[in-house]
Amino acid sequence: MEALIREWDGESVTVRFDKPAEAWIFIAIHSTRLGPAIGGTRMKAYPNVQAALQDALRLAGGMTYKWAAAGFEAGGGKGVIAISEGLEPEARVELLRRYGSFVHNHKGLFLTGPDLGTSSEDMDIIAETGNPYVFARTPAAGGAGNPGPFTALGVFTSIQVTAERLFGDPTLGGKRVLIQGVGSVGRELIKLLQQQGAEVLFSDVDEAVAAHVCSELGLQCLIPDEVYDSPCDIFAPCAVGGVLNEKTIPRLRCRAVVGAANNQLANPEDALRLRERGILYAPDFIANSGGAIAIIGMETRGWSREEAEAKVTQTIKDNLSRIFELGETEGVDTDEAARRLADQRLAGTKHSDPT
Ligand code: PHE
């Protein structure tokens, strides 16, 4: 753990061991250069404490780039709650309340929202003790609700931009898209793709969820490990991170990777590996920025849902087109191109928002 923190390029990480739930909690603040750190709260059972800390550190860094690229005056941070398997619902609620006061202790240096393993309903609970530092509560509680549909819209837009780049045409009729993970984002993405006549295949590690989506939407479901070998036009990772690595990349039979998961690349070199295989990669922190953009816009700038949708589409379209262009003109992989774009914004004095 010491080595992880020593080698990290972020600002601070606060730690709490929650005794009643036996849960480790980390709040990682990567950068407050552009503003207070904003990032979701991830809640899951990790194989060990180090893995949880590592996730928090990496995810917080991703948020710094996400906000910078999106043109928001916000910094990067992330909350991770490492629970033990089989946490009872009531115990979970109590844990969320204690987490809320931990967030509150940061006095506005860290603000949070939903992420993998947490929902808008959970944000309502966290807000009981964490207000006013909690985004995306349910509409009933005065929040903008689930960011999932906006994240899906952003991924969908990214797929269109990518299709245009690859095939000279953004329409998706007859194109095959393979979705890994059908949670709140993956499911919405399926609907958007089907409306455009795309052929959609999917997988999910949760067999019950997979069976449900399969029968409900009549889609072809793959067993989880098959996704890496199945031919498709676009591979859309919408579950956990690290799925693009030295083992999986040689197996891929797609033209592009465009998905919602955070930290899709196991290592920075994996972006080069994809490039060498001729697979176009839409950097995750660009493709998945829709939810964050929409929620912060609606809750701090008074955007309507329609305005939020328009901003998500426009911001992602502009950024991704620029990144693809930059990658080509500068001869670098697209992840590097996206980081350069974000770094330019981070290097400037506190920039005023373009919107
Ligand atoms: N979990 C979101 C993401 O990774 C972060 C988020 C923050 C969402 C604030 C909504 C509100 O982008």
Short mmCIF file of C-alpha atoms and ligand atoms in Angstrom, two decimals:
data_model
loop_
_atom_site.label_atom_id
_atom_site.label_comp_id
_atom_site.label_asym_id
_atom_site.label_seq_id
_atom_site.Cartn_x
_atom_site.Cartn_y
_atom_site.Cartn_z
CA MET A 1 0.00 0.00 0.00
CA GLU A 2 2.88 2.36 0.78
CA ALA A 3 4.36 1.72 -2.65
CA LEU A 4 1.01 2.34 -4.34
CA ILE A 5 0.68 5.74 -2.70
CA ARG A 6 4.33 6.64 -3.17
CA GLU A 7 4.16 5.97 -6.90
CA TRP A 8 0.85 7.74 -7.39
CA ASP A 9 0.82 11.20 -8.92
CA GLY A 10 -2.25 12.43 -7.00
CA GLU A 11 -2.75 14.78 -4.06
CA SER A 12 -4.12 12.81 -1.13
CA VAL A 13 -5.99 9.74 -0.06
CA THR A 14 -7.97 9.48 3.14
CA VAL A 15 -8.64 6.10 4.69
CA ARG A 16 -11.19 4.82 7.12
CA PHE A 17 -11.77 1.32 8.37
CA ASP A 18 -15.46 1.01 9.11
CA LYS A 19 -15.56 -1.44 12.01
CA PRO A 20 -19.29 -2.29 12.11
CA ALA A 21 -19.32 -3.35 8.46
CA GLU A 22 -15.65 -4.39 8.34
CA ALA A 23 -15.28 -2.26 5.25
CA TRP A 24 -12.26 -0.31 4.06
CA ILE A 25 -13.06 3.13 2.68
CA PHE A 26 -10.73 5.21 0.54
CA ILE A 27 -11.32 8.71 -0.77
CA ALA A 28 -8.64 9.46 -3.34
CA ILE A 29 -8.18 13.05 -4.47
CA HIS A 30 -6.05 13.08 -7.57
CA SER A 31 -6.14 16.74 -8.51
CA THR A 32 -7.89 19.90 -7.40
CA ARG A 33 -6.10 21.96 -10.04
CA LEU A 34 -9.31 22.90 -11.84
CA GLY A 35 -11.68 22.76 -8.89
CA PRO A 36 -12.88 20.53 -6.04
CA ALA A 37 -12.56 16.82 -6.75
CA ILE A 38 -15.74 15.16 -8.03
CA GLY A 39 -16.04 11.45 -8.60
CA GLY A 40 -18.37 8.56 -8.06
CA THR A 41 -18.39 6.11 -5.18
CA ARG A 42 -17.64 2.53 -6.09
CA MET A 43 -18.81 -0.19 -3.76
CA LYS A 44 -17.79 -3.78 -4.20
CA ALA A 45 -16.03 -6.75 -2.67
CA TYR A 46 -12.36 -6.68 -3.67
CA PRO A 47 -9.95 -9.62 -3.46
CA ASN A 48 -7.84 -7.59 -0.99
CA VAL A 49 -7.40 -4.09 0.45
CA GLN A 50 -4.56 -3.23 -1.91
CA ALA A 51 -6.77 -3.87 -4.93
CA ALA A 52 -9.36 -1.46 -3.51
CA LEU A 53 -6.78 1.25 -2.91
CA GLN A 54 -5.32 0.76 -6.35
CA ASP A 55 -8.77 1.06 -7.91
CA ALA A 56 -9.44 4.30 -6.01
CA LEU A 57 -6.12 5.83 -7.07
CA ARG A 58 -6.50 4.93 -10.74
CA LEU A 59 -10.15 5.89 -10.95
CA ALA A 60 -9.46 9.27 -9.33
CA GLY A 61 -6.83 9.97 -11.98
CA GLY A 62 -9.32 9.11 -14.70
CA MET A 63 -11.76 11.65 -13.27
CA THR A 64 -9.16 14.44 -13.48
CA TYR A 65 -8.81 13.78 -17.19
CA LYS A 66 -12.54 13.34 -17.66
CA TRP A 67 -13.40 16.75 -16.21
CA ALA A 68 -10.52 18.51 -17.93
CA ALA A 69 -11.45 17.10 -21.33
CA ALA A 70 -15.12 17.92 -20.78
CA GLY A 71 -14.23 21.53 -19.96
CA PHE A 72 -15.53 21.57 -16.38
CA GLU A 73 -13.98 23.35 -13.43
CA ALA A 74 -13.74 20.20 -11.39
CA GLY A 75 -10.90 18.03 -10.17
CA GLY A 76 -10.50 14.28 -10.07
CA GLY A 77 -11.40 12.08 -7.13
CA LYS A 78 -13.07 8.80 -6.34
CA GLY A 79 -14.53 7.04 -3.35
CA VAL A 80 -14.12 3.29 -2.91
CA ILE A 81 -15.95 1.25 -0.32
CA ALA A 82 -14.49 -2.23 -0.13
CA ILE A 83 -17.20 -4.34 1.44
CA SER A 84 -17.08 -7.98 2.42
CA GLU A 85 -19.30 -10.43 0.54
CA GLY A 86 -22.80 -10.86 1.82
CA LEU A 87 -23.30 -7.47 3.47
CA GLU A 88 -26.92 -7.36 4.70
CA PRO A 89 -29.17 -4.59 3.29
CA GLU A 90 -29.66 -2.84 6.66
CA ALA A 91 -25.98 -2.96 7.43
CA ARG A 92 -25.32 -1.54 3.98
CA VAL A 93 -27.61 1.43 4.66
CA GLU A 94 -25.84 2.15 7.94
CA LEU A 95 -22.50 1.95 6.19
CA LEU A 96 -23.65 4.43 3.54
CA ARG A 97 -24.73 6.87 6.26
CA ARG A 98 -21.33 6.67 7.92
CA TYR A 99 -19.71 7.07 4.52
CA GLY A 100 -21.79 10.24 4.04
CA SER A 101 -20.31 11.81 7.13
CA PHE A 102 -16.82 10.81 5.98
CA VAL A 103 -17.50 12.63 2.69
CA HIS A 104 -18.84 15.58 4.67
CA ASN A 105 -15.61 15.71 6.71
CA HIS A 106 -13.78 16.65 3.52
CA LYS A 107 -15.64 19.98 3.64
CA GLY A 108 -16.28 20.21 -0.08
CA LEU A 109 -12.85 19.16 -1.31
CA PHE A 110 -14.49 15.92 -2.49
CA LEU A 111 -17.99 15.58 -3.92
CA THR A 112 -19.52 12.32 -5.01
CA GLY A 113 -22.10 10.57 -7.17
CA PRO A 114 -22.97 7.00 -8.21
CA ASP A 115 -20.56 4.52 -9.74
CA LEU A 116 -20.33 0.75 -10.06
CA GLY A 117 -22.20 -0.78 -7.12
CA THR A 118 -24.04 2.37 -6.05
CA SER A 119 -27.28 3.96 -7.28
CA SER A 120 -29.21 7.21 -7.03
CA GLU A 121 -31.15 5.66 -4.16
CA ASP A 122 -27.84 5.11 -2.40
CA MET A 123 -26.97 8.77 -3.02
CA ASP A 124 -30.17 9.73 -1.16
CA ILE A 125 -28.89 7.79 1.84
CA ILE A 126 -25.35 9.17 1.62
CA ALA A 127 -26.81 12.68 1.34
CA GLU A 128 -28.59 12.32 4.72
CA THR A 129 -25.18 12.87 6.32
CA GLY A 130 -23.13 13.99 3.32
CA ASN A 131 -25.12 16.91 1.97
CA PRO A 132 -24.45 19.23 0.17
CA TYR A 133 -21.65 17.17 -1.37
CA VAL A 134 -23.70 14.47 -3.10
CA PHE A 135 -24.81 14.46 -6.75
CA ALA A 136 -27.34 12.38 -8.66
CA ARG A 137 -29.83 11.78 -5.88
CA THR A 138 -33.25 10.55 -7.04
CA PRO A 139 -35.59 13.15 -8.54
CA ALA A 140 -37.91 12.59 -5.54
CA ALA A 141 -35.09 13.76 -3.26
CA GLY A 142 -34.30 16.73 -5.49
CA GLY A 143 -31.47 15.23 -7.56
CA ALA A 144 -31.08 14.65 -11.29
CA GLY A 145 -31.35 10.87 -10.90
CA ASN A 146 -29.52 8.03 -12.59
CA PRO A 147 -26.61 9.13 -14.81
CA GLY A 148 -26.70 5.78 -16.69
CA PRO A 149 -28.86 6.89 -19.64
CA PHE A 150 -26.62 9.92 -20.23
CA THR A 151 -23.49 7.80 -20.06
CA ALA A 152 -25.11 5.46 -22.58
CA LEU A 153 -25.95 8.38 -24.85
CA GLY A 154 -22.31 9.47 -24.73
CA VAL A 155 -21.07 5.98 -25.59
CA PHE A 156 -23.62 5.78 -28.39
CA THR A 157 -22.40 9.13 -29.77
CA SER A 158 -18.83 7.85 -29.52
CA ILE A 159 -19.78 4.75 -31.50
CA GLN A 160 -21.27 6.95 -34.22
CA VAL A 161 -18.15 9.15 -34.39
CA THR A 162 -16.01 6.02 -34.55
CA ALA A 163 -18.16 4.46 -37.29
CA GLU A 164 -17.88 7.63 -39.32
CA ARG A 165 -14.11 7.56 -38.94
CA LEU A 166 -13.84 3.89 -39.89
CA PHE A 167 -16.54 3.48 -42.50
CA GLY A 168 -17.14 7.07 -43.63
CA ASP A 169 -20.69 6.80 -42.33
CA PRO A 170 -22.04 7.27 -38.78
CA THR A 171 -25.17 5.21 -39.32
CA LEU A 172 -25.10 1.83 -37.64
CA GLY A 173 -27.54 -0.23 -39.68
CA GLY A 174 -26.12 -3.75 -40.03
CA LYS A 175 -23.09 -2.99 -37.88
CA ARG A 176 -22.37 -5.55 -35.19
CA VAL A 177 -21.76 -4.23 -31.67
CA LEU A 178 -20.72 -6.50 -28.82
CA ILE A 179 -21.50 -5.20 -25.34
CA GLN A 180 -19.62 -6.56 -22.33
CA GLY A 181 -21.77 -5.96 -19.25
CA VAL A 182 -25.44 -4.98 -19.24
CA GLY A 183 -25.80 -2.88 -16.10
CA SER A 184 -27.46 0.52 -16.00
CA VAL A 185 -25.37 1.78 -18.94
CA GLY A 186 -25.15 -1.35 -21.09
CA ARG A 187 -28.90 -1.83 -21.12
CA GLU A 188 -29.62 1.71 -22.25
CA LEU A 189 -26.95 1.41 -24.88
CA ILE A 190 -28.65 -1.69 -26.31
CA LYS A 191 -31.86 0.28 -26.81
CA LEU A 192 -30.13 3.16 -28.59
CA LEU A 193 -28.25 0.77 -30.87
CA GLN A 194 -31.32 -1.26 -31.71
CA GLN A 195 -33.22 1.88 -32.68
CA GLN A 196 -30.49 2.47 -35.26
CA GLY A 197 -30.71 -1.02 -36.67
CA ALA A 198 -27.41 -2.26 -35.28
CA GLU A 199 -26.94 -5.94 -34.57
CA VAL A 200 -26.28 -6.26 -30.83
CA LEU A 201 -24.60 -9.13 -28.99
CA PHE A 202 -23.79 -9.11 -25.30
CA SER A 203 -22.37 -10.92 -22.32
CA ASP A 204 -22.67 -10.52 -18.58
CA VAL A 205 -20.90 -12.31 -15.75
CA ASP A 206 -24.17 -12.45 -13.84
CA GLU A 207 -26.02 -15.38 -15.39
CA ALA A 208 -29.43 -14.32 -14.10
CA VAL A 209 -29.01 -10.84 -15.57
CA ALA A 210 -27.81 -12.31 -18.86
CA ALA A 211 -30.78 -14.68 -19.09
CA HIS A 212 -33.18 -11.85 -18.35
CA VAL A 213 -31.77 -9.49 -20.99
CA CYS A 214 -31.60 -12.36 -23.46
CA SER A 215 -35.28 -13.20 -23.14
CA GLU A 216 -36.51 -9.63 -22.66
CA LEU A 217 -34.75 -8.22 -25.71
CA GLY A 218 -34.29 -11.36 -27.76
CA LEU A 219 -30.55 -10.81 -28.07
CA GLN A 220 -27.77 -13.27 -28.58
CA CYS A 221 -25.84 -13.76 -25.37
CA LEU A 222 -22.22 -14.93 -25.28
CA ILE A 223 -20.44 -16.60 -22.41
CA PRO A 224 -18.16 -14.00 -20.79
CA ASP A 225 -14.82 -15.29 -22.09
CA GLU A 226 -16.10 -15.52 -25.68
CA VAL A 227 -16.37 -11.76 -26.10
CA TYR A 228 -12.68 -11.43 -26.89
CA ASP A 229 -12.79 -13.85 -29.82
CA SER A 230 -16.12 -12.96 -31.40
CA PRO A 231 -16.07 -11.06 -34.66
CA CYS A 232 -17.77 -7.67 -34.46
CA ASP A 233 -17.39 -4.12 -35.73
CA ILE A 234 -17.37 -2.46 -32.31
CA PHE A 235 -16.47 -4.00 -28.96
CA ALA A 236 -18.06 -2.03 -26.10
CA PRO A 237 -16.66 -2.83 -22.62
CA CYS A 238 -19.30 -1.60 -20.18
CA ALA A 239 -18.32 -3.47 -17.02
CA VAL A 240 -15.04 -3.58 -15.12
CA GLY A 241 -11.65 -2.10 -16.04
CA GLY A 242 -8.44 -3.72 -17.23
CA VAL A 243 -10.14 -5.77 -19.96
CA LEU A 244 -7.76 -4.53 -22.68
CA ASN A 245 -4.46 -6.18 -21.89
CA GLU A 246 -1.62 -8.19 -23.43
CA LYS A 247 -3.68 -11.38 -23.25
CA THR A 248 -6.98 -10.09 -24.66
CA ILE A 249 -5.80 -7.62 -27.32
CA PRO A 250 -4.25 -10.28 -29.60
CA ARG A 251 -7.58 -12.14 -29.50
CA LEU A 252 -9.84 -9.23 -30.44
CA ARG A 253 -11.67 -9.47 -33.76
CA CYS A 254 -13.20 -6.01 -33.84
CA ARG A 255 -12.44 -2.80 -35.73
CA ALA A 256 -12.82 -0.53 -32.73
CA VAL A 257 -13.22 -0.46 -28.95
CA VAL A 258 -15.76 2.05 -27.65
CA GLY A 259 -17.30 1.48 -24.24
CA ALA A 260 -18.39 2.84 -20.88
CA ALA A 261 -16.09 1.07 -18.43
CA ASN A 262 -13.50 3.15 -16.59
CA ASN A 263 -9.81 2.22 -16.95
CA GLN A 264 -10.29 -0.19 -19.84
CA LEU A 265 -6.56 -0.37 -20.55
CA ALA A 266 -4.63 -2.53 -18.10
CA ASN A 267 -1.50 -0.47 -18.88
CA PRO A 268 -0.79 2.60 -21.00
CA GLU A 269 1.12 0.42 -23.52
CA ASP A 270 -2.11 -1.38 -24.30
CA ALA A 271 -3.25 1.65 -26.30
CA LEU A 272 -0.23 1.08 -28.55
CA ARG A 273 -1.00 -2.63 -28.79
CA LEU A 274 -4.48 -1.77 -30.05
CA ARG A 275 -3.06 0.71 -32.53
CA GLU A 276 -0.59 -1.84 -33.85
CA ARG A 277 -3.46 -4.24 -34.44
CA GLY A 278 -5.33 -1.57 -36.37
CA ILE A 279 -8.09 -1.33 -33.76
CA LEU A 280 -9.37 2.19 -33.18
CA TYR A 281 -9.74 2.95 -29.47
CA ALA A 282 -12.11 5.63 -28.15
CA PRO A 283 -10.45 6.64 -24.85
CA ASP A 284 -12.67 5.59 -21.95
CA PHE A 285 -12.62 8.89 -20.09
CA ILE A 286 -13.98 10.60 -23.21
CA ALA A 287 -16.52 7.96 -24.29
CA ASN A 288 -17.95 7.52 -20.78
CA SER A 289 -18.09 11.17 -19.74
CA GLY A 290 -21.79 11.65 -20.59
CA GLY A 291 -23.22 10.82 -17.17
CA ALA A 292 -20.83 13.06 -15.30
CA ILE A 293 -21.31 15.96 -17.72
CA ALA A 294 -25.11 15.73 -17.64
CA ILE A 295 -25.49 15.38 -13.87
CA ILE A 296 -23.15 18.22 -12.97
CA GLY A 297 -24.69 20.41 -15.69
CA MET A 298 -28.24 19.76 -14.52
CA GLU A 299 -27.47 20.11 -10.82
CA THR A 300 -25.09 23.08 -10.86
CA ARG A 301 -26.01 24.96 -14.02
CA GLY A 302 -29.71 24.43 -14.27
CA TRP A 303 -29.65 22.53 -17.58
CA SER A 304 -32.85 20.77 -18.56
CA ARG A 305 -32.63 17.09 -19.54
CA GLU A 306 -32.82 18.12 -23.20
CA GLU A 307 -29.99 20.61 -22.77
CA ALA A 308 -27.95 18.00 -20.95
CA GLU A 309 -28.45 15.53 -23.82
CA ALA A 310 -27.42 18.13 -26.36
CA LYS A 311 -24.29 19.05 -24.36
CA VAL A 312 -23.29 15.42 -23.89
CA THR A 313 -23.63 14.73 -27.60
CA GLN A 314 -21.82 17.87 -28.69
CA THR A 315 -18.97 17.70 -26.18
CA ILE A 316 -18.20 14.06 -26.89
CA LYS A 317 -18.50 14.47 -30.64
CA ASP A 318 -16.09 17.43 -30.67
CA ASN A 319 -13.59 15.87 -28.29
CA LEU A 320 -13.49 12.46 -29.90
CA SER A 321 -13.21 13.83 -33.45
CA ARG A 322 -10.31 16.03 -32.32
CA ILE A 323 -8.62 13.12 -30.59
CA PHE A 324 -8.87 10.82 -33.62
CA GLU A 325 -7.49 13.64 -35.76
CA LEU A 326 -4.69 14.41 -33.30
CA GLY A 327 -3.73 10.75 -33.02
CA GLU A 328 -3.25 10.62 -36.76
CA THR A 329 -1.46 13.94 -37.28
CA GLU A 330 0.86 13.45 -34.32
CA GLY A 331 1.35 9.73 -34.89
CA VAL A 332 0.38 8.77 -31.33
CA ASP A 333 -2.18 6.35 -29.96
CA THR A 334 -5.60 7.79 -29.18
CA ASP A 335 -5.23 7.47 -25.40
CA GLU A 336 -2.09 9.59 -25.57
CA ALA A 337 -3.90 12.06 -27.85
CA ALA A 338 -6.76 12.36 -25.34
CA ARG A 339 -4.33 12.92 -22.47
CA ARG A 340 -2.59 15.65 -24.43
CA LEU A 341 -5.91 17.38 -25.01
CA ALA A 342 -6.77 17.17 -21.30
CA ASP A 343 -3.23 18.18 -20.27
CA GLN A 344 -3.49 21.35 -22.34
CA ARG A 345 -6.55 22.30 -20.33
CA LEU A 346 -4.91 21.32 -17.06
CA ALA A 347 -1.77 23.29 -17.87
CA GLY A 348 -3.62 26.51 -18.58
CA THR A 349 -4.56 28.85 -15.77
CA LYS A 350 -7.98 28.02 -14.41
CA HIS A 351 -9.81 28.11 -17.70
CA SER A 352 -13.25 29.52 -18.06
CA ASP A 353 -15.76 27.02 -19.21
CA PRO A 354 -16.40 27.01 -22.95
CA THR A 355 -20.10 26.28 -22.52
N1 PHE B 1 -19.26 7.51 -11.84
C1 PHE B 1 -19.17 8.63 -12.70
C2 PHE B 1 -18.05 8.46 -13.71
O1 PHE B 1 -17.21 7.59 -13.58
C3 PHE B 1 -18.91 9.86 -11.92
C4 PHE B 1 -20.06 10.73 -11.56
C5 PHE B 1 -19.79 11.79 -10.78
C6 PHE B 1 -21.34 10.54 -12.01
C7 PHE B 1 -20.77 12.66 -10.42
C8 PHE B 1 -22.32 11.42 -11.68
C9 PHE B 1 -22.04 12.47 -10.88
O2 PHE B 1 -17.96 9.22 -14.64
#
